[in-house]
Amino acid sequence: MSTEKPPVCVTGANGFIGSWVVQTLLNRGYTTIHAAIFPGSDPSHLHSLAGASNPGVRILVHEVNILDTDAVSRAIAGCGGGGVFHVASPCTLEDPVDPQKELVEPAVQGTINVLTAAKKFNVRRVVLTSSISAMVPNPGWPENKVFDESSWTDLDYCKSRQLEDPVYGLWALLEISSGTDDDRPQSHSIIGGNGRSSISSAPYQRGCMLIWKSKFTTLSRMHMVQSFELSKHSLMLFHGKRKA
């Protein structure tokens, strides 16, 4: 029986999370990886990841505006029977001028474009990297009860407090029906090395937490996840026999 891994696509492949997903795929023996990157961004470090230069390994770089359906399709074409790790999404600590256009539309419509292309090319499973912001804030949640998948962010509350996050609108994806499985790890604040140098985010975490505490007063606590653990969890979802 063949042990060859199926082709996969990673959107946002040269970003912090995306680079770790690519590295983890290489560690697991994947040899054909479609790397979708934002147009004009630098993908060079992907080719120097451990295992990237091994015989038979192909990292195919595609410049993709996630709102461009044709570009998304070109990146995912050839991944039939394999998977898509959808990581690309706008993320900023700066106050957006137009939150709907700058954050929500790329996150929601971009994800719809990915799922549509995945269905078109018979992709087996899509792993969508979501965020804890899809679950909180939820003022109606019972105090001291652990948050779980039944908690959804209160959109009206966020709008009233002028809180905007790309994933607040991703509940709409549940209305999409296709033959492609989709799984969604909900990531917290992500720490760890960036996978391409000795630089680590760890020394800066205290300063980051102070900034977050002053800027986002609704946060009573901050949870963190190590970047490598998040990428391993994404592959665990992809390899699972059923949706998590």
Short mmCIF file of C-alpha atoms in Angstrom, two decimals:
data_model
loop_
_atom_site.label_atom_id
_atom_site.label_comp_id
_atom_site.label_asym_id
_atom_site.label_seq_id
_atom_site.Cartn_x
_atom_site.Cartn_y
_atom_site.Cartn_z
CA MET A 1 0.00 0.00 0.00
CA SER A 2 1.34 3.43 -0.98
CA THR A 3 2.39 5.73 1.85
CA GLU A 4 2.71 8.81 -0.35
CA LYS A 5 1.13 11.86 1.24
CA PRO A 6 -1.57 13.73 -0.71
CA PRO A 7 -0.91 17.26 -2.00
CA VAL A 8 -1.98 20.05 0.32
CA CYS A 9 -2.36 23.83 0.17
CA VAL A 10 -1.52 26.29 2.96
CA THR A 11 -2.90 29.82 2.70
CA GLY A 12 -0.89 32.53 4.42
CA ALA A 13 1.99 30.08 4.15
CA ASN A 14 4.78 32.57 4.80
CA GLY A 15 3.19 34.05 7.92
CA PHE A 16 3.87 33.13 11.54
CA ILE A 17 1.30 30.34 11.81
CA GLY A 18 1.46 29.34 8.15
CA SER A 19 5.23 28.81 8.25
CA TRP A 20 4.82 26.47 11.20
CA VAL A 21 2.11 24.54 9.38
CA VAL A 22 4.42 24.14 6.36
CA GLN A 23 7.27 23.01 8.63
CA THR A 24 5.03 20.50 10.38
CA LEU A 25 3.84 19.13 7.04
CA LEU A 26 7.46 18.68 5.97
CA ASN A 27 8.22 16.94 9.26
CA ARG A 28 5.36 14.52 8.57
CA GLY A 29 6.63 13.62 5.11
CA TYR A 30 4.45 15.75 2.84
CA THR A 31 6.26 16.39 -0.43
CA THR A 32 3.86 18.57 -2.44
CA ILE A 33 2.82 21.75 -0.67
CA HIS A 34 1.04 24.61 -2.42
CA ALA A 35 2.07 27.76 -0.55
CA ALA A 36 -0.42 30.59 -1.05
CA ILE A 37 1.09 33.94 -0.05
CA PHE A 38 -0.08 37.55 -0.19
CA PRO A 39 0.98 39.21 -3.48
CA GLY A 40 4.37 40.88 -3.17
CA SER A 41 5.31 39.21 0.13
CA ASP A 42 8.53 37.25 0.57
CA PRO A 43 8.33 33.42 0.57
CA SER A 44 12.09 32.77 0.43
CA HIS A 45 12.38 31.40 3.97
CA LEU A 46 9.96 28.57 3.12
CA HIS A 47 12.61 26.99 0.90
CA SER A 48 15.11 26.96 3.77
CA LEU A 49 12.82 25.18 6.25
CA ALA A 50 14.05 21.82 7.49
CA GLY A 51 13.23 19.22 4.86
CA ALA A 52 12.30 21.72 2.14
CA SER A 53 15.33 20.78 0.03
CA ASN A 54 14.89 17.01 0.39
CA PRO A 55 14.67 15.02 -2.86
CA GLY A 56 11.14 14.98 -4.24
CA VAL A 57 9.87 17.85 -2.09
CA ARG A 58 8.06 20.61 -3.96
CA ILE A 59 6.91 23.85 -2.35
CA LEU A 60 4.86 25.54 -5.04
CA VAL A 61 4.42 29.25 -4.33
CA HIS A 62 1.25 31.02 -5.50
CA GLU A 63 0.64 34.73 -5.00
CA VAL A 64 -2.98 34.94 -3.88
CA ASN A 65 -5.31 37.75 -2.94
CA ILE A 66 -7.78 35.75 -0.90
CA LEU A 67 -10.67 37.78 -2.39
CA ASP A 68 -9.64 36.78 -5.93
CA THR A 69 -11.58 33.60 -6.68
CA ASP A 70 -9.43 32.72 -9.70
CA ALA A 71 -6.19 33.11 -7.73
CA VAL A 72 -7.57 30.97 -4.90
CA SER A 73 -8.61 28.30 -7.40
CA ARG A 74 -5.16 28.24 -9.01
CA ALA A 75 -3.53 27.67 -5.63
CA ILE A 76 -5.87 24.83 -4.64
CA ALA A 77 -6.02 23.13 -8.04
CA GLY A 78 -4.11 19.86 -7.87
CA CYS A 79 -4.95 19.21 -4.22
CA GLY A 80 -7.81 16.84 -4.95
CA GLY A 81 -7.97 14.09 -2.35
CA GLY A 82 -5.68 16.12 -0.13
CA GLY A 83 -6.31 19.11 2.06
CA VAL A 84 -6.27 22.84 2.55
CA PHE A 85 -4.99 24.57 5.69
CA HIS A 86 -6.64 27.97 5.55
CA VAL A 87 -4.58 30.31 7.71
CA ALA A 88 -4.64 33.59 5.74
CA SER A 89 -6.72 36.31 7.39
CA PRO A 90 -6.20 39.99 8.17
CA CYS A 91 -4.89 40.64 11.66
CA THR A 92 -3.98 43.97 13.22
CA LEU A 93 -3.84 45.72 16.57
CA GLU A 94 -4.39 49.06 14.86
CA ASP A 95 -7.91 50.47 14.73
CA PRO A 96 -9.19 49.86 11.18
CA VAL A 97 -10.68 52.74 9.21
CA ASP A 98 -13.33 50.46 7.71
CA PRO A 99 -13.57 47.24 9.77
CA GLN A 100 -16.10 45.63 7.43
CA LYS A 101 -13.92 46.13 4.36
CA GLU A 102 -10.50 45.66 5.96
CA LEU A 103 -11.22 42.76 8.30
CA VAL A 104 -14.59 41.10 8.00
CA GLU A 105 -14.90 40.84 4.20
CA PRO A 106 -11.45 39.29 3.61
CA ALA A 107 -11.96 36.85 6.47
CA VAL A 108 -15.48 35.76 5.58
CA GLN A 109 -15.49 36.03 1.78
CA GLY A 110 -11.92 34.76 1.61
CA THR A 111 -12.90 31.66 3.55
CA ILE A 112 -15.96 31.15 1.36
CA ASN A 113 -13.67 31.36 -1.69
CA VAL A 114 -11.38 28.72 -0.19
CA LEU A 115 -14.26 26.37 0.63
CA THR A 116 -15.78 26.85 -2.82
CA ALA A 117 -12.47 26.00 -4.53
CA ALA A 118 -11.96 23.04 -2.19
CA LYS A 119 -15.31 21.62 -3.22
CA LYS A 120 -14.58 22.28 -6.90
CA PHE A 121 -11.31 20.33 -6.80
CA ASN A 122 -12.56 17.52 -4.54
CA VAL A 123 -10.37 18.39 -1.57
CA ARG A 124 -10.94 15.88 1.23
CA ARG A 125 -10.71 18.23 4.19
CA VAL A 126 -10.25 21.91 4.98
CA VAL A 127 -8.72 22.95 8.30
CA LEU A 128 -9.67 26.55 9.05
CA THR A 129 -7.55 28.37 11.61
CA SER A 130 -10.11 30.36 13.55
CA SER A 131 -9.68 32.37 16.74
CA ILE A 132 -10.80 32.48 20.32
CA SER A 133 -12.56 35.68 19.23
CA ALA A 134 -15.19 33.50 17.58
CA MET A 135 -16.19 32.36 21.08
CA VAL A 136 -15.67 35.45 23.26
CA PRO A 137 -16.67 38.03 24.37
CA ASN A 138 -20.00 36.52 25.35
CA PRO A 139 -21.47 38.52 28.27
CA GLY A 140 -24.33 36.04 28.64
CA TRP A 141 -22.03 33.11 29.39
CA PRO A 142 -22.33 31.82 32.97
CA GLU A 143 -19.56 33.11 35.23
CA ASN A 144 -16.82 30.57 36.04
CA LYS A 145 -18.10 28.14 33.40
CA VAL A 146 -15.35 26.94 31.03
CA PHE A 147 -15.91 28.17 27.48
CA ASP A 148 -16.60 25.46 24.94
CA GLU A 149 -17.86 25.13 21.35
CA SER A 150 -21.39 26.11 22.39
CA SER A 151 -20.26 29.68 23.12
CA TRP A 152 -20.38 32.17 20.27
CA THR A 153 -19.25 35.77 20.35
CA ASP A 154 -22.09 38.23 20.93
CA LEU A 155 -21.99 40.28 17.71
CA ASP A 156 -24.32 43.00 18.96
CA TYR A 157 -22.16 43.43 22.04
CA CYS A 158 -19.03 43.75 19.91
CA LYS A 159 -20.64 46.34 17.66
CA SER A 160 -21.85 48.34 20.65
CA ARG A 161 -18.32 48.36 22.07
CA GLN A 162 -16.81 48.93 18.61
CA LEU A 163 -14.91 45.67 18.80
CA GLU A 164 -14.10 44.19 15.41
CA ASP A 165 -12.36 40.93 14.62
CA PRO A 166 -12.12 39.04 11.32
CA VAL A 167 -13.64 35.91 12.77
CA TYR A 168 -16.78 37.47 14.20
CA GLY A 169 -18.58 36.76 10.95
CA LEU A 170 -17.34 33.23 10.38
CA TRP A 171 -20.51 31.74 11.84
CA ALA A 172 -21.93 32.32 8.35
CA LEU A 173 -19.73 29.51 7.09
CA LEU A 174 -21.89 27.01 8.92
CA GLU A 175 -24.55 27.69 6.31
CA ILE A 176 -22.29 26.36 3.54
CA SER A 177 -23.00 22.75 2.63
CA SER A 178 -20.50 20.74 0.59
CA GLY A 179 -18.86 17.36 0.39
CA THR A 180 -15.71 18.73 1.98
CA ASP A 181 -15.09 18.32 5.70
CA ASP A 182 -14.03 21.43 7.56
CA ASP A 183 -12.50 21.65 11.03
CA ARG A 184 -11.75 24.78 13.02
CA PRO A 185 -9.12 25.01 15.76
CA GLN A 186 -9.84 28.11 17.89
CA SER A 187 -6.45 29.68 18.56
CA HIS A 188 -5.60 31.97 21.47
CA SER A 189 -2.67 34.38 21.65
CA ILE A 190 0.17 32.56 19.93
CA ILE A 191 3.74 32.53 21.22
CA GLY A 192 6.97 30.80 20.25
CA GLY A 193 9.83 30.95 17.78
CA ASN A 194 9.05 32.01 14.25
CA GLY A 195 10.47 28.87 12.68
CA ARG A 196 13.11 30.63 10.62
CA SER A 197 15.59 32.18 13.07
CA SER A 198 16.60 32.24 16.71
CA ILE A 199 14.13 35.05 17.40
CA SER A 200 11.39 34.10 19.85
CA SER A 201 8.31 35.98 20.95
CA ALA A 202 8.74 34.81 24.56
CA PRO A 203 10.87 37.77 25.83
CA TYR A 204 8.24 40.22 24.61
CA GLN A 205 5.18 38.57 26.10
CA ARG A 206 5.04 40.66 29.27
CA GLY A 207 5.07 43.88 27.26
CA CYS A 208 2.47 42.51 24.87
CA MET A 209 0.18 41.55 27.74
CA LEU A 210 0.44 45.04 29.23
CA ILE A 211 -0.46 46.57 25.86
CA TRP A 212 -3.39 44.20 25.40
CA LYS A 213 -4.65 44.84 28.93
CA SER A 214 -4.66 48.60 28.37
CA LYS A 215 -6.13 48.42 24.86
CA PHE A 216 -8.70 45.66 25.29
CA THR A 217 -10.29 46.35 28.65
CA THR A 218 -12.89 43.58 28.20
CA LEU A 219 -10.20 40.92 28.53
CA SER A 220 -10.07 39.64 32.10
CA ARG A 221 -7.36 37.11 31.29
CA MET A 222 -5.21 36.06 28.35
CA HIS A 223 -4.67 32.48 27.23
CA MET A 224 -1.75 31.43 25.06
CA VAL A 225 -0.82 28.56 22.79
CA GLN A 226 2.62 27.59 21.51
CA SER A 227 2.96 28.01 17.73
CA PHE A 228 4.27 24.49 17.12
CA GLU A 229 1.46 22.96 19.18
CA LEU A 230 -1.13 24.82 17.10
CA SER A 231 0.37 23.53 13.86
CA LYS A 232 0.47 19.97 15.22
CA HIS A 233 -3.17 20.29 16.27
CA SER A 234 -4.08 21.42 12.74
CA LEU A 235 -2.54 18.26 11.30
CA MET A 236 -4.28 16.17 13.94
CA LEU A 237 -7.60 17.55 12.72
CA PHE A 238 -6.65 16.88 9.11
CA HIS A 239 -5.72 13.28 9.82
CA GLY A 240 -8.80 12.62 11.95
CA LYS A 241 -11.36 10.13 10.66
CA ARG A 242 -14.20 12.44 11.52
CA LYS A 243 -14.72 16.11 12.21
CA ALA A 244 -13.76 17.40 15.65
#
